[in-house]
Coordinates of C-alpha atoms in Angstrom, one line a residue:
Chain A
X3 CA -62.6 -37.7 35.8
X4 CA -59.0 -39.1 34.4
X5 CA -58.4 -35.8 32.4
X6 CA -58.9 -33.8 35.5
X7 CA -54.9 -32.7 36.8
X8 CA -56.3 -30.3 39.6
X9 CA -55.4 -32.6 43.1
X10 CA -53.8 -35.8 41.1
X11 CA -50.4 -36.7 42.3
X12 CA -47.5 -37.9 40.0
X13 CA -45.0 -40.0 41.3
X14 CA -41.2 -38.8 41.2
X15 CA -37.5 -37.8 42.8
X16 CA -37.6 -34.0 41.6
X17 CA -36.1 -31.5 44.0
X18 CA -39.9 -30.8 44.9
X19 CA -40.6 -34.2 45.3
X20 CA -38.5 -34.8 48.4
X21 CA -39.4 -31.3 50.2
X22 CA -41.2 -32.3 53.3
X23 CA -45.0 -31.7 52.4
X24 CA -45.5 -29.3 55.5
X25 CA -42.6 -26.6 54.2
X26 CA -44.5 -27.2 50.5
X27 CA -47.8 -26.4 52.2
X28 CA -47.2 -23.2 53.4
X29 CA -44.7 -22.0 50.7
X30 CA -47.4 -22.9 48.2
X31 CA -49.4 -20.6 50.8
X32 CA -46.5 -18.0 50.9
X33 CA -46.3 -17.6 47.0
X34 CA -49.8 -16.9 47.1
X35 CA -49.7 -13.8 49.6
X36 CA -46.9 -13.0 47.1
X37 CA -48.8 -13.0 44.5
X38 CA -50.9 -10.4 45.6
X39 CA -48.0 -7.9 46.4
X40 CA -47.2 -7.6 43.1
X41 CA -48.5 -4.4 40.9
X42 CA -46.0 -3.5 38.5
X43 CA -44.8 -5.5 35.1
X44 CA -41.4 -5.7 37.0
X45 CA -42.9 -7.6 39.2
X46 CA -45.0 -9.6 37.6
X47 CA -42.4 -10.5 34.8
X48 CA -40.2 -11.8 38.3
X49 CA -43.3 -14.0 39.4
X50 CA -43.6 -15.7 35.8
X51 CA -39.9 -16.4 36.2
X52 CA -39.9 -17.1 39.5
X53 CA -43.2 -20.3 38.5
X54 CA -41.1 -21.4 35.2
X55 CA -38.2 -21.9 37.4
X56 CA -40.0 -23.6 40.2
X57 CA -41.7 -25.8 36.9
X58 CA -38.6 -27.5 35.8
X59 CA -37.5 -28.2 39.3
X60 CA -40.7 -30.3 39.8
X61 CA -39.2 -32.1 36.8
X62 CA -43.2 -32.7 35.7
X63 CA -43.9 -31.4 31.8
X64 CA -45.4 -28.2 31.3
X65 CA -48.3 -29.7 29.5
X66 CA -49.8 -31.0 32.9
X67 CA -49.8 -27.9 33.8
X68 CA -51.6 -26.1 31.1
X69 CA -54.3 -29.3 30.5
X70 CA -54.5 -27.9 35.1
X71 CA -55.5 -24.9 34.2
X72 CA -58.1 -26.0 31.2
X73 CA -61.5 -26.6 33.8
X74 CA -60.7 -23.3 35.0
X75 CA -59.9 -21.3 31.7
X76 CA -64.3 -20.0 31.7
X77 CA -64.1 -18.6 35.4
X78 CA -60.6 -16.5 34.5
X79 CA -61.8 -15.2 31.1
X80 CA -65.3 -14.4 32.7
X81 CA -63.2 -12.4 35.3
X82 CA -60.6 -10.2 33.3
X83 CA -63.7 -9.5 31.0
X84 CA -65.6 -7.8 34.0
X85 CA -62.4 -6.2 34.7
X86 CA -61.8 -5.2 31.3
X87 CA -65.6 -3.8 30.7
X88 CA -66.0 -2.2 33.9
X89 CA -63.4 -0.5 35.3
X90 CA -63.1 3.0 35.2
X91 CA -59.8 5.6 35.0
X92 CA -56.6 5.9 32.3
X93 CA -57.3 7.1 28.4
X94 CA -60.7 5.4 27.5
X95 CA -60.2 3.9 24.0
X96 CA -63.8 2.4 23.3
X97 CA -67.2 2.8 25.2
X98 CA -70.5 1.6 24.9
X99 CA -73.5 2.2 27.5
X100 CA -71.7 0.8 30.4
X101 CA -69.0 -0.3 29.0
X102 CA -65.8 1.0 28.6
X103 CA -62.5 -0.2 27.7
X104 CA -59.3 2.0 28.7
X105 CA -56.0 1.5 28.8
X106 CA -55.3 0.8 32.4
X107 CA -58.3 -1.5 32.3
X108 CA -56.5 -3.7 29.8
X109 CA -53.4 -3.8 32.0
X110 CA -55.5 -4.7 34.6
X111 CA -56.8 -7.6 32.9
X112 CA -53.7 -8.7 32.0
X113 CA -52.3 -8.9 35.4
X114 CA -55.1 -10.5 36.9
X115 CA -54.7 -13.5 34.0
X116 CA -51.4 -13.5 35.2
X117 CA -52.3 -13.9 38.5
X118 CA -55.0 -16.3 37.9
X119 CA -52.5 -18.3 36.3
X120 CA -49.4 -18.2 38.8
X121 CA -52.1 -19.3 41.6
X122 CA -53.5 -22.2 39.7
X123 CA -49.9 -22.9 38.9
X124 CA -48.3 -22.8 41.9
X125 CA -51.3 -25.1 43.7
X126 CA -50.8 -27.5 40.6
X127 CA -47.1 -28.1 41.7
X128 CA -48.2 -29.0 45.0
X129 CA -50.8 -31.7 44.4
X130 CA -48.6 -33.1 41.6
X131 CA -46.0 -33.6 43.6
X132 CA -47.4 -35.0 47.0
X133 CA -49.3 -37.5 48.0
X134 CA -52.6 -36.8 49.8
X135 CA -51.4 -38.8 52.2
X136 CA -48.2 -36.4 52.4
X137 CA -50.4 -33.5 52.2
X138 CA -53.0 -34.9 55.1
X139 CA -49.8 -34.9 57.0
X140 CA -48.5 -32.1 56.5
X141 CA -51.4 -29.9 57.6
X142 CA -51.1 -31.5 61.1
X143 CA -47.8 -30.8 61.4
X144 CA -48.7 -27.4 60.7
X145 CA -51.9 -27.5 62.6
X146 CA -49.6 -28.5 65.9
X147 CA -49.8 -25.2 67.4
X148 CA -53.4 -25.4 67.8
X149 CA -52.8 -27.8 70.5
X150 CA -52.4 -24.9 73.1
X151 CA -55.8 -23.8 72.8
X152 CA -57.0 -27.8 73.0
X153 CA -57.9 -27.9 68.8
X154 CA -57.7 -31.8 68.3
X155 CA -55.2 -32.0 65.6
X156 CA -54.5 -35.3 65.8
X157 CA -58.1 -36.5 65.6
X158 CA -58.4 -34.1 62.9
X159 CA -55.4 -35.3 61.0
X160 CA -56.8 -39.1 61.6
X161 CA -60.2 -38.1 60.1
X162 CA -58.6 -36.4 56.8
X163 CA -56.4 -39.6 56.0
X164 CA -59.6 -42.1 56.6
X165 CA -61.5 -39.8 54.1
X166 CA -58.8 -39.5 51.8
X167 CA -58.3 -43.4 51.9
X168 CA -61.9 -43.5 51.1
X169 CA -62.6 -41.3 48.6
X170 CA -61.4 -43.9 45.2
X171 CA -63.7 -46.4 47.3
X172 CA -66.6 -44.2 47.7
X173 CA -66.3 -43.2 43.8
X174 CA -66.1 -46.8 42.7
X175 CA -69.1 -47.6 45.1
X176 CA -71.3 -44.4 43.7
X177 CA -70.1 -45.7 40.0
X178 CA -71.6 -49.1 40.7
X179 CA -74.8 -47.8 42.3
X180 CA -75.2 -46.0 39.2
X181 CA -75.0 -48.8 37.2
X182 CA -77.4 -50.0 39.5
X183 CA -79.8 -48.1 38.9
X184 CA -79.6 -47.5 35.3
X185 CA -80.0 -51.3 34.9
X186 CA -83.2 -50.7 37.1
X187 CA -84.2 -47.7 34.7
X188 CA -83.1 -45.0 36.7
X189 CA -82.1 -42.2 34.1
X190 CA -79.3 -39.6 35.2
X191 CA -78.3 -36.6 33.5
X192 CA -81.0 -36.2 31.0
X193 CA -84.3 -34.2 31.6
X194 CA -85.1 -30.8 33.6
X195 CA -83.6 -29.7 36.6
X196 CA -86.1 -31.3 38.8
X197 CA -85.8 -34.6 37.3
X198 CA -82.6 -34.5 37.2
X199 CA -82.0 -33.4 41.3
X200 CA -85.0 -36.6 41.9
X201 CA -83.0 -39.1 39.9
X202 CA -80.0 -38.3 42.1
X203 CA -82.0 -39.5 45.2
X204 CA -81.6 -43.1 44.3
X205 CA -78.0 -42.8 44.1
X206 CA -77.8 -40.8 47.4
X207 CA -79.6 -42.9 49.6
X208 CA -78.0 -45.9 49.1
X209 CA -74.5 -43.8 49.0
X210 CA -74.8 -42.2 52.6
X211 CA -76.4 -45.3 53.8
X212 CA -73.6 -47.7 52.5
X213 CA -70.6 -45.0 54.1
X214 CA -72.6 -45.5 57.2
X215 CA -72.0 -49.3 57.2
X216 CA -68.5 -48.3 56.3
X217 CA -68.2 -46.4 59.4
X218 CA -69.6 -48.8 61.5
X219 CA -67.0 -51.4 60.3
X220 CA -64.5 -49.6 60.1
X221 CA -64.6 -48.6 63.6
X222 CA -65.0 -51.9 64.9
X223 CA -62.3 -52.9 63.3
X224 CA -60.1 -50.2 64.5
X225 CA -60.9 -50.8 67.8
X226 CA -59.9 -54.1 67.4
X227 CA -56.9 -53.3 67.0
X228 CA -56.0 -51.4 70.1
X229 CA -57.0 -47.9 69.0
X230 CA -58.4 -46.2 71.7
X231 CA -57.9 -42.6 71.4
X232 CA -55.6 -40.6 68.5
X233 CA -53.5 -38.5 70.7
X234 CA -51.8 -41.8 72.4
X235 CA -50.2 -43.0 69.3
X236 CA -46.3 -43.2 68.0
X237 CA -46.2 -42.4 64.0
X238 CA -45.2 -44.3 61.4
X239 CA -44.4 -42.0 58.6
X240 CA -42.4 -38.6 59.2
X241 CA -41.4 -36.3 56.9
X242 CA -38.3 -34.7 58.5
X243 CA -37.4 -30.9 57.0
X244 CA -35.0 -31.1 53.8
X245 CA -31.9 -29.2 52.7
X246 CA -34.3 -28.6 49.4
X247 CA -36.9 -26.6 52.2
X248 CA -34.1 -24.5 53.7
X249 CA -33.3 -23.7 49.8
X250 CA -36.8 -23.1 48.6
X251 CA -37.9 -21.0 51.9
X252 CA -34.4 -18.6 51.4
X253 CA -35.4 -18.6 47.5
X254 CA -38.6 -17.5 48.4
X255 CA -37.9 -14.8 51.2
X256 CA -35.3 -13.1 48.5
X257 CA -38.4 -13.3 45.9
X258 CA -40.8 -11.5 48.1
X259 CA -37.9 -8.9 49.4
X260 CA -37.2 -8.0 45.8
X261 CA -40.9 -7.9 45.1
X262 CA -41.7 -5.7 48.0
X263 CA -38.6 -3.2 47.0
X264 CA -40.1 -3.0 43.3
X265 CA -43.3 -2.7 43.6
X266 CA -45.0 0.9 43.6
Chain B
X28 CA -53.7 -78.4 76.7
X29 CA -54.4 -75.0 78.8
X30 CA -57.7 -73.3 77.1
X31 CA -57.1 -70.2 75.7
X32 CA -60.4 -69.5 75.8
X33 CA -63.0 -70.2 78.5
X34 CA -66.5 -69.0 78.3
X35 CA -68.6 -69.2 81.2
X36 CA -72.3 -69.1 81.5
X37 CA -72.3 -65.9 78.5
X38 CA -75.8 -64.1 77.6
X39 CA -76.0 -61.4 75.2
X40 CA -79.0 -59.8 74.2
X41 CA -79.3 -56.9 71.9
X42 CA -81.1 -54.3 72.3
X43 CA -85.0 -54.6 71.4
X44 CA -84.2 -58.1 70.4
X45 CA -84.9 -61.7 71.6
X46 CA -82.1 -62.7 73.8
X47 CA -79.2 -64.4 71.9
X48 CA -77.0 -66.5 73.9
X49 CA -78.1 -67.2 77.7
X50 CA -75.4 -69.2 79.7
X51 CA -73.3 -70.5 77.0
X52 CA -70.3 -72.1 77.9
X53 CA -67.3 -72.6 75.4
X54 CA -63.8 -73.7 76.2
X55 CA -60.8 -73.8 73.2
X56 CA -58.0 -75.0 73.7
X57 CA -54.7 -73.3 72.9
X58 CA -53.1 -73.8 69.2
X59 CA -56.3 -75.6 68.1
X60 CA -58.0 -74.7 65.1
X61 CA -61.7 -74.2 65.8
X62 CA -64.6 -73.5 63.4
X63 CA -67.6 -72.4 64.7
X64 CA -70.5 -72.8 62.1
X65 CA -74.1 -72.3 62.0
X66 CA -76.8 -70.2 60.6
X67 CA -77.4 -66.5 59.7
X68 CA -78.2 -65.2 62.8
X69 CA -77.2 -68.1 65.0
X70 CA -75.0 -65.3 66.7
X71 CA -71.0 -66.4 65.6
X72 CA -70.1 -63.2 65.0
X73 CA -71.7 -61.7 67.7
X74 CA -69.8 -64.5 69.8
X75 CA -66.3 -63.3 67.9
X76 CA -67.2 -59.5 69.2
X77 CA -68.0 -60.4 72.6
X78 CA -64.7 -62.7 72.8
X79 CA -62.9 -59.3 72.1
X80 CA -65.2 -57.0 73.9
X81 CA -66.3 -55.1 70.8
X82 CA -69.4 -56.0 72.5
X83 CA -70.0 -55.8 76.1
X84 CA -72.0 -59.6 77.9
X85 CA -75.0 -58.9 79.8
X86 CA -73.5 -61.4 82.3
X87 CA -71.0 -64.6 82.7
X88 CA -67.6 -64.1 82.2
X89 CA -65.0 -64.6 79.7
X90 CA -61.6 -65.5 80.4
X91 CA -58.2 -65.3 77.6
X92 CA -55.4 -67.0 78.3
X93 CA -56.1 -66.6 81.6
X94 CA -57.1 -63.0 81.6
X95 CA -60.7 -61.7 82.8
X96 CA -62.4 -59.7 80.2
X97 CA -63.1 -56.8 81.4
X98 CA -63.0 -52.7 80.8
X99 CA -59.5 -52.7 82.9
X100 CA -57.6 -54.6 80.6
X101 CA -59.3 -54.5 77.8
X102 CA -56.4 -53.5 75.9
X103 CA -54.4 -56.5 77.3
X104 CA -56.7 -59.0 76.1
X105 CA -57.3 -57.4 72.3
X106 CA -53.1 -57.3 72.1
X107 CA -53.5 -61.2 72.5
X108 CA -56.5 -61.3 69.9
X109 CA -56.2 -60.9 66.2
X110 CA -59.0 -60.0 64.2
X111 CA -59.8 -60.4 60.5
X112 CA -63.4 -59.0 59.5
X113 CA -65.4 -59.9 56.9
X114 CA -65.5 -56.8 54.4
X115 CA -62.0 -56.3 53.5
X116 CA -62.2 -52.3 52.2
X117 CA -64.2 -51.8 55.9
X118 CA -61.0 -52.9 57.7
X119 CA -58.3 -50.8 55.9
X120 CA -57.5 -48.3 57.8
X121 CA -54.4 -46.6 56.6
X122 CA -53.9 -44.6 53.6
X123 CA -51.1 -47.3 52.2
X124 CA -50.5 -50.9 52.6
X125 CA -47.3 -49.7 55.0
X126 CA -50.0 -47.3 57.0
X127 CA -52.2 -49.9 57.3
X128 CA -50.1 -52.8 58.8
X129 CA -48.2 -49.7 60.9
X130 CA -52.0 -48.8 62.5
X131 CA -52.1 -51.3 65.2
X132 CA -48.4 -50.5 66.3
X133 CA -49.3 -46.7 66.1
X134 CA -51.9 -47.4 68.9
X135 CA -49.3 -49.5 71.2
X136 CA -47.2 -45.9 70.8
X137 CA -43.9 -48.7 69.6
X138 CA -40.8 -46.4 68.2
X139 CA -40.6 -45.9 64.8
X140 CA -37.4 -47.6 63.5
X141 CA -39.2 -51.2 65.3
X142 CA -42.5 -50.4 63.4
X143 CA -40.1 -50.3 60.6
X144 CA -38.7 -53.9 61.0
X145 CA -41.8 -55.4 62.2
X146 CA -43.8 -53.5 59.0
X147 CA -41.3 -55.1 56.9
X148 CA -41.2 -58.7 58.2
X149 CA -45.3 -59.0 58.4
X150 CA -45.8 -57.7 55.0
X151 CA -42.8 -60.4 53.8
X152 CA -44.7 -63.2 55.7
X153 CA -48.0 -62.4 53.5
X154 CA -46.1 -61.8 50.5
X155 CA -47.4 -58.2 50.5
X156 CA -44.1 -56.3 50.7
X157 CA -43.7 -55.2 46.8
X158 CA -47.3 -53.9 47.6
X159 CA -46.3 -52.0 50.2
X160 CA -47.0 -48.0 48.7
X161 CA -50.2 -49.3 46.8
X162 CA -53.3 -47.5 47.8
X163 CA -55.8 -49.8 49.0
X164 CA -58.1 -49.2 45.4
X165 CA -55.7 -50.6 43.3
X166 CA -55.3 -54.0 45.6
X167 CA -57.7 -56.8 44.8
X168 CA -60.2 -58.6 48.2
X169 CA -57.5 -61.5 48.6
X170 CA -55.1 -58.7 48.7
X171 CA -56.7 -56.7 50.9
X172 CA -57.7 -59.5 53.5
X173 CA -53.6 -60.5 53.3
X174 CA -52.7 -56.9 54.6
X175 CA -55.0 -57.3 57.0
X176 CA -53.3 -60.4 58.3
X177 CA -50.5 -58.6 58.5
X178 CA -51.4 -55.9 60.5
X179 CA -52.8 -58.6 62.7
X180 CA -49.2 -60.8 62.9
X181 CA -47.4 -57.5 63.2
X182 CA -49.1 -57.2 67.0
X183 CA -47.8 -60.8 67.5
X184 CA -51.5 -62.1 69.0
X185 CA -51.8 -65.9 70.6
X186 CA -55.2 -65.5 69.1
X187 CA -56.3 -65.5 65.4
X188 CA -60.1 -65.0 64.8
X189 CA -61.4 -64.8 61.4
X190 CA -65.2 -63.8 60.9
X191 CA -66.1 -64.8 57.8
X192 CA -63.0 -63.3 56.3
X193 CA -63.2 -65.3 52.9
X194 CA -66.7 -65.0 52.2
X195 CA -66.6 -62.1 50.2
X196 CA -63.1 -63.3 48.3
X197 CA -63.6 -65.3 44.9
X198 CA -62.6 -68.9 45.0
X199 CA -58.7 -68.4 44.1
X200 CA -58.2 -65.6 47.0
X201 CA -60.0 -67.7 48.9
X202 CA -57.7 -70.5 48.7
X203 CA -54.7 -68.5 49.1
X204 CA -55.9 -66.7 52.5
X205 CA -57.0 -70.6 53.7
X206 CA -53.5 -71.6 52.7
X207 CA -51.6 -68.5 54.6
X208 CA -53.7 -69.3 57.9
X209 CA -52.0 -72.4 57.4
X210 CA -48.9 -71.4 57.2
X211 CA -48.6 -69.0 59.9
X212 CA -50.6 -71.0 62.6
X213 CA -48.0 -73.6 62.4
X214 CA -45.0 -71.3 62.4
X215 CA -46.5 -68.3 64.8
X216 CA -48.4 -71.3 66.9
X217 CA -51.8 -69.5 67.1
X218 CA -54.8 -70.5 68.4
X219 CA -57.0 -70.1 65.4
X220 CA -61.0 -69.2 65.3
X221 CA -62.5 -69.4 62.3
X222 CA -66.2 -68.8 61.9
X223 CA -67.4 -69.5 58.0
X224 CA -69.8 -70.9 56.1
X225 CA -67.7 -72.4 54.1
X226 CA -67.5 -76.3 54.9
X227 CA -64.6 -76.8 53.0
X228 CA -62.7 -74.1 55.2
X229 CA -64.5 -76.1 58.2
X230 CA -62.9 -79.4 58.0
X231 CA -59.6 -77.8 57.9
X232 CA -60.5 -77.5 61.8
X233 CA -59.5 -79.4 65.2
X234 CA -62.9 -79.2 65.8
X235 CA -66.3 -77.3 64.5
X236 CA -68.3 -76.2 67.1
X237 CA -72.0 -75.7 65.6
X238 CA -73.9 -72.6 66.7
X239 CA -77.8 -72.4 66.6
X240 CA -80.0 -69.9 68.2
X241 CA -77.1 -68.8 70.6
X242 CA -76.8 -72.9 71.9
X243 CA -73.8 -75.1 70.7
X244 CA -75.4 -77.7 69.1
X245 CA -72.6 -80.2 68.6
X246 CA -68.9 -79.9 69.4
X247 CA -67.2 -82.6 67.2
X248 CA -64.4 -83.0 65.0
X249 CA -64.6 -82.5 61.1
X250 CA -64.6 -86.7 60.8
X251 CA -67.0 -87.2 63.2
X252 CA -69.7 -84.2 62.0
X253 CA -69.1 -83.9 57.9
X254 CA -70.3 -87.6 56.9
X255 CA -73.4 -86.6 58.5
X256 CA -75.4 -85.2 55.3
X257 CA -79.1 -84.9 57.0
X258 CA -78.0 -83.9 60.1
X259 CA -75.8 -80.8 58.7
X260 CA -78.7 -80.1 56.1
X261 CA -81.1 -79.7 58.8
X262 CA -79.0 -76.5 59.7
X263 CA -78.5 -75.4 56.3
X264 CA -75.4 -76.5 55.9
X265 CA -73.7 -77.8 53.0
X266 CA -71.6 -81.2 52.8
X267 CA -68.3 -80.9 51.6
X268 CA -67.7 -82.6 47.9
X269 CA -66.7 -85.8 49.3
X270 CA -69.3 -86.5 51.5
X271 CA -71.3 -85.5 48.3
X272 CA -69.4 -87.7 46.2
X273 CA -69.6 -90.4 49.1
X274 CA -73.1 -90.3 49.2
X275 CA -73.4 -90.9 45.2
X276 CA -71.1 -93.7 45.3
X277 CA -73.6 -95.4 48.0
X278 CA -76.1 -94.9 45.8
X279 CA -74.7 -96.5 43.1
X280 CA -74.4 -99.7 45.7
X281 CA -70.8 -99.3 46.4
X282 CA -69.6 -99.7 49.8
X283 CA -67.7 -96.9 51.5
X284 CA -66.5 -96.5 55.0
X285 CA -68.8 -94.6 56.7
X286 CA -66.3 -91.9 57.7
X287 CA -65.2 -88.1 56.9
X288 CA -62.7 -88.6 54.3
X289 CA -60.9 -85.3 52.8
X290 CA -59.9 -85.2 49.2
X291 CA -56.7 -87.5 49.5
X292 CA -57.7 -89.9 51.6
X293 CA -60.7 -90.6 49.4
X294 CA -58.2 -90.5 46.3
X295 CA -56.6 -93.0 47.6
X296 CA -59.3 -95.1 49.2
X297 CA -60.9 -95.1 45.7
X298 CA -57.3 -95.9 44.4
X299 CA -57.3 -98.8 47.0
X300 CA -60.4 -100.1 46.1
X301 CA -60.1 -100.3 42.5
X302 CA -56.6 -102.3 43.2
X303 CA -58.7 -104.7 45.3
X304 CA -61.4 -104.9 42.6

């Protein structure tokens, strides 16, 4: 699990660092939607830019960044290859049966590497740089809205952060029913498939059944100490909008203009 | 001495089981330190949930500092109550030590920049505040149960009630959490309810109430009950190390008072005695 980037978070004072997590949220959303407006090397080449810049102000090495994008390098080169193979139009320079590769199709495949890459990128920067507990936050700031139509944002919000707080507890519980069992015999990860899915049942059972008595305690507790419902409550932590997300968002609407004038 | 805390003619029975308490009465007085001991299943922590109406009496009445319990002002009475539970990663609630101690003044809907101050001085007071953006994974049980305390002094209670709070901390957290109980029920003047089964954390007490079956079976203080080695045994209790170390010396044929003695007063009645010898 330790050489897994995707959703870690590195502490630090970069300019993306002190954004507020809610204006991160939906540019990280925004860049995205960019992404797919662009169709052109032009705009592409602006993109790549546009990530590199966005990179150093995070002020995290770029190694992070590509070890991010390592768990997910099968899944792109299994998709530009369909492209590549399958795609029809432009000068075809090789076929075989059903495949054929032609120039546009090789373009095509590039861009969509590309693309791959920026989106992998651009999410990267956001996990890296805020906290789950930032991030948690941010959605219900952005989830707000929803309050018109009676969504329970707040309750939603309050149920993210508890599961968030659990998760490292949860993983070094599952890690020490596992030793568990294995001292009991219990052998995981070896075998066929069915043996493999029955010698997980020994680890779930006791896993749901344990969060269970979590729940139960933790509720108690919480009720103990005055919580009766989560709309009624003041908040602690607020992440008040930044010079850096005025910035970012203008940086970012210029991006998209000049993206959307250069595209064909 | 007004009682804090005056139980009236309490049963309790949970559901599909035998009945637990029926007409148990209880009074503690205010800034006492009571233990209540007994048993697995003798019903103390059941008797720490109904004092804060985390579970609901099938009759009698329970009164806190001169408040009725009941579903009106409920949230009166659990302001005045402080709770530390036994499990301390089933207690954490917020994402950060700061979130965590910040949960119970989130409920009372107190402005920010107070949560602030009063985030700050509870964490100081448990010597938690260089903790205070550590995720609850990376803090250890004694840690844990020390935020915990916090969040409980940051709601300024009269009540402290710990159920079986050290039990699951090793022997040094142990000591530490014992030692900040100490400190802040002198300086906060709490009324302090500690239900263990750990004798040692007992004779700390005013007085240890002794639970069986859902009856109190004595109501004594720590001199009077902890020289009693049978008696304590028959309820599956241990006897602190001096009484142990009492009983020993008796054995051996030497005289010693028969009387509760804690670790310093039986250094220095063996000190005495060895003068005199």
């Amino acid at each position: 699990m330790s050489n897994f980037i995707f959703g870690r978070y590195l502490p630090g004072n970069s300019w993306i660092h002190k954004m507020s997590p809610q204006s991160k949220l939906l540019l990280c959303f925004f860049f995205v939607f960019i992404v797919f407006f662009a169709n052109n090397y032009a705009t592409y080449g602006l993109l790549v830019v546009a990530i590199l810049g966005i990179i150093l102000l995070s002020g995290v090495s770029i190694g992070y960044f590509i070890k991010g994008i390592r768990p997910l390098i099968w899944l792109i080169i299994f998709t530009v290859l369909l492209q590549i193979l399958f795609s029809s139009g432009g000068n075809v320079l090789w076929s075989w049966g059903p495949f054929s590769i032609s120039d546009t199709s090789l373009i095509n495949g590039g861009f969509i590497f590309v693309r791959f890459i920026l989106i992998i990128m651009i999410s990267t920067v956001l996990t890296l740089t805020t906290t789950p507990l930032a991030i948690a936050d941010g959605v219900q700031t952005i989830l707000r809205p929803l309050k018109v139509v009676h969504f329970p944002v707040d309750t939603l919000a309050l149920m993210l952060s508890i599961a968030l707080r659990f998760v490292p507890t949860l993983m070094d519980e599952l890690e020490s029913i596992m030793n568990a069992q294995r001292s009991r015999g219990v052998d995981f990860g070896s075998g066929s498939i069915t043996s493999r899915v029955k010698s997980a049942v020994p680890l779930l059972v006791p896993l749901f059944s344990g969060a269970i008595t979590h729940a139960e305690n933790l509720s108690t507790a919480m009720e103990a100490r005055g919580f009766s419902d989560s709309e009624h409550r003041s908040k602690y932590r607020i992440y008040r909008w930044q010079l850096q997300d005025t910035v970012s968002w203008v940086a970012e609407l210029i991006i998209f203009g000049i993206i959307v004038y250069l595209r064909n | 001495m007004e009682n804090i805390i005056e139980i009236n003619n309490l049963s309790f029975k949970y559901p599909e089981q035998d009945s637990l308490f029926s007409s148990l009465d209880l009074s503690i007085a205010a800034n006492q330190w009571i233990a209540i001991v007994g048993q697995n299943g003798s019903g103390k922590s059941t008797l720490a949930r109904l004092i804060d109406r985390l579970l609901v009496p099938d009759s009698g009445d329970i009164h806190v500092a001169g408040v009725a319990l009941n579903d009106e002002n409920l949230l009166t009475v659990r302001g005045k109550i402080g709770m530390v539970f036994q499990n301390p990663d089933d207690q954490f609630v917020g994402a950060t030590v700061e979130d965590d101690v910040a949960f119970g003044l989130e409920n009372r809907q107190i402005d920010r920049e107070d949560m602030k101050t009063i985030v700050e001085n509870s964490l100081r007071a448990v010597g938690m505040w260089d903790y205070r953006d550590r995720i609850p994974a990376s803090l250890s049980g004694g840690q844990k149960q020390r935020v915990a305390i916090a969040g409980i002094l940051a709601i300024k209670p009269q009540i402290l009630i710990l159920d079986e709070s050290t039990s699951m901390l090793d022997p040094q957290g142990r000591r530490e959490i014992i030692q900040l109980v100490k400190e802040i029920k002198s300086r906060e003047n709490l009324t302090i309810i500690s239900i263990t089964h750990d004798i040692e954390e007992a004779a700390l007490a005013d007085r240890i109430v002794l639970i069986n079956k859902g009856i109190v079976v004595t109501d004594e203080s720590p001199e009077q009950l902890l020289n009693r080695t049978d008696f304590l045994n028959n309820f599956e209790l241990e006897t602190p190390f001096t009484t142990q170390l009492v009983t020993e010396l008796r054995h051996l044929g030497i005289n010693v008072p028969n009387k509760y003695m804690n670790d310093e007063e039986l250094i220095s009645w063996i000190k005495k005695s060895l003068f005199q010898m």
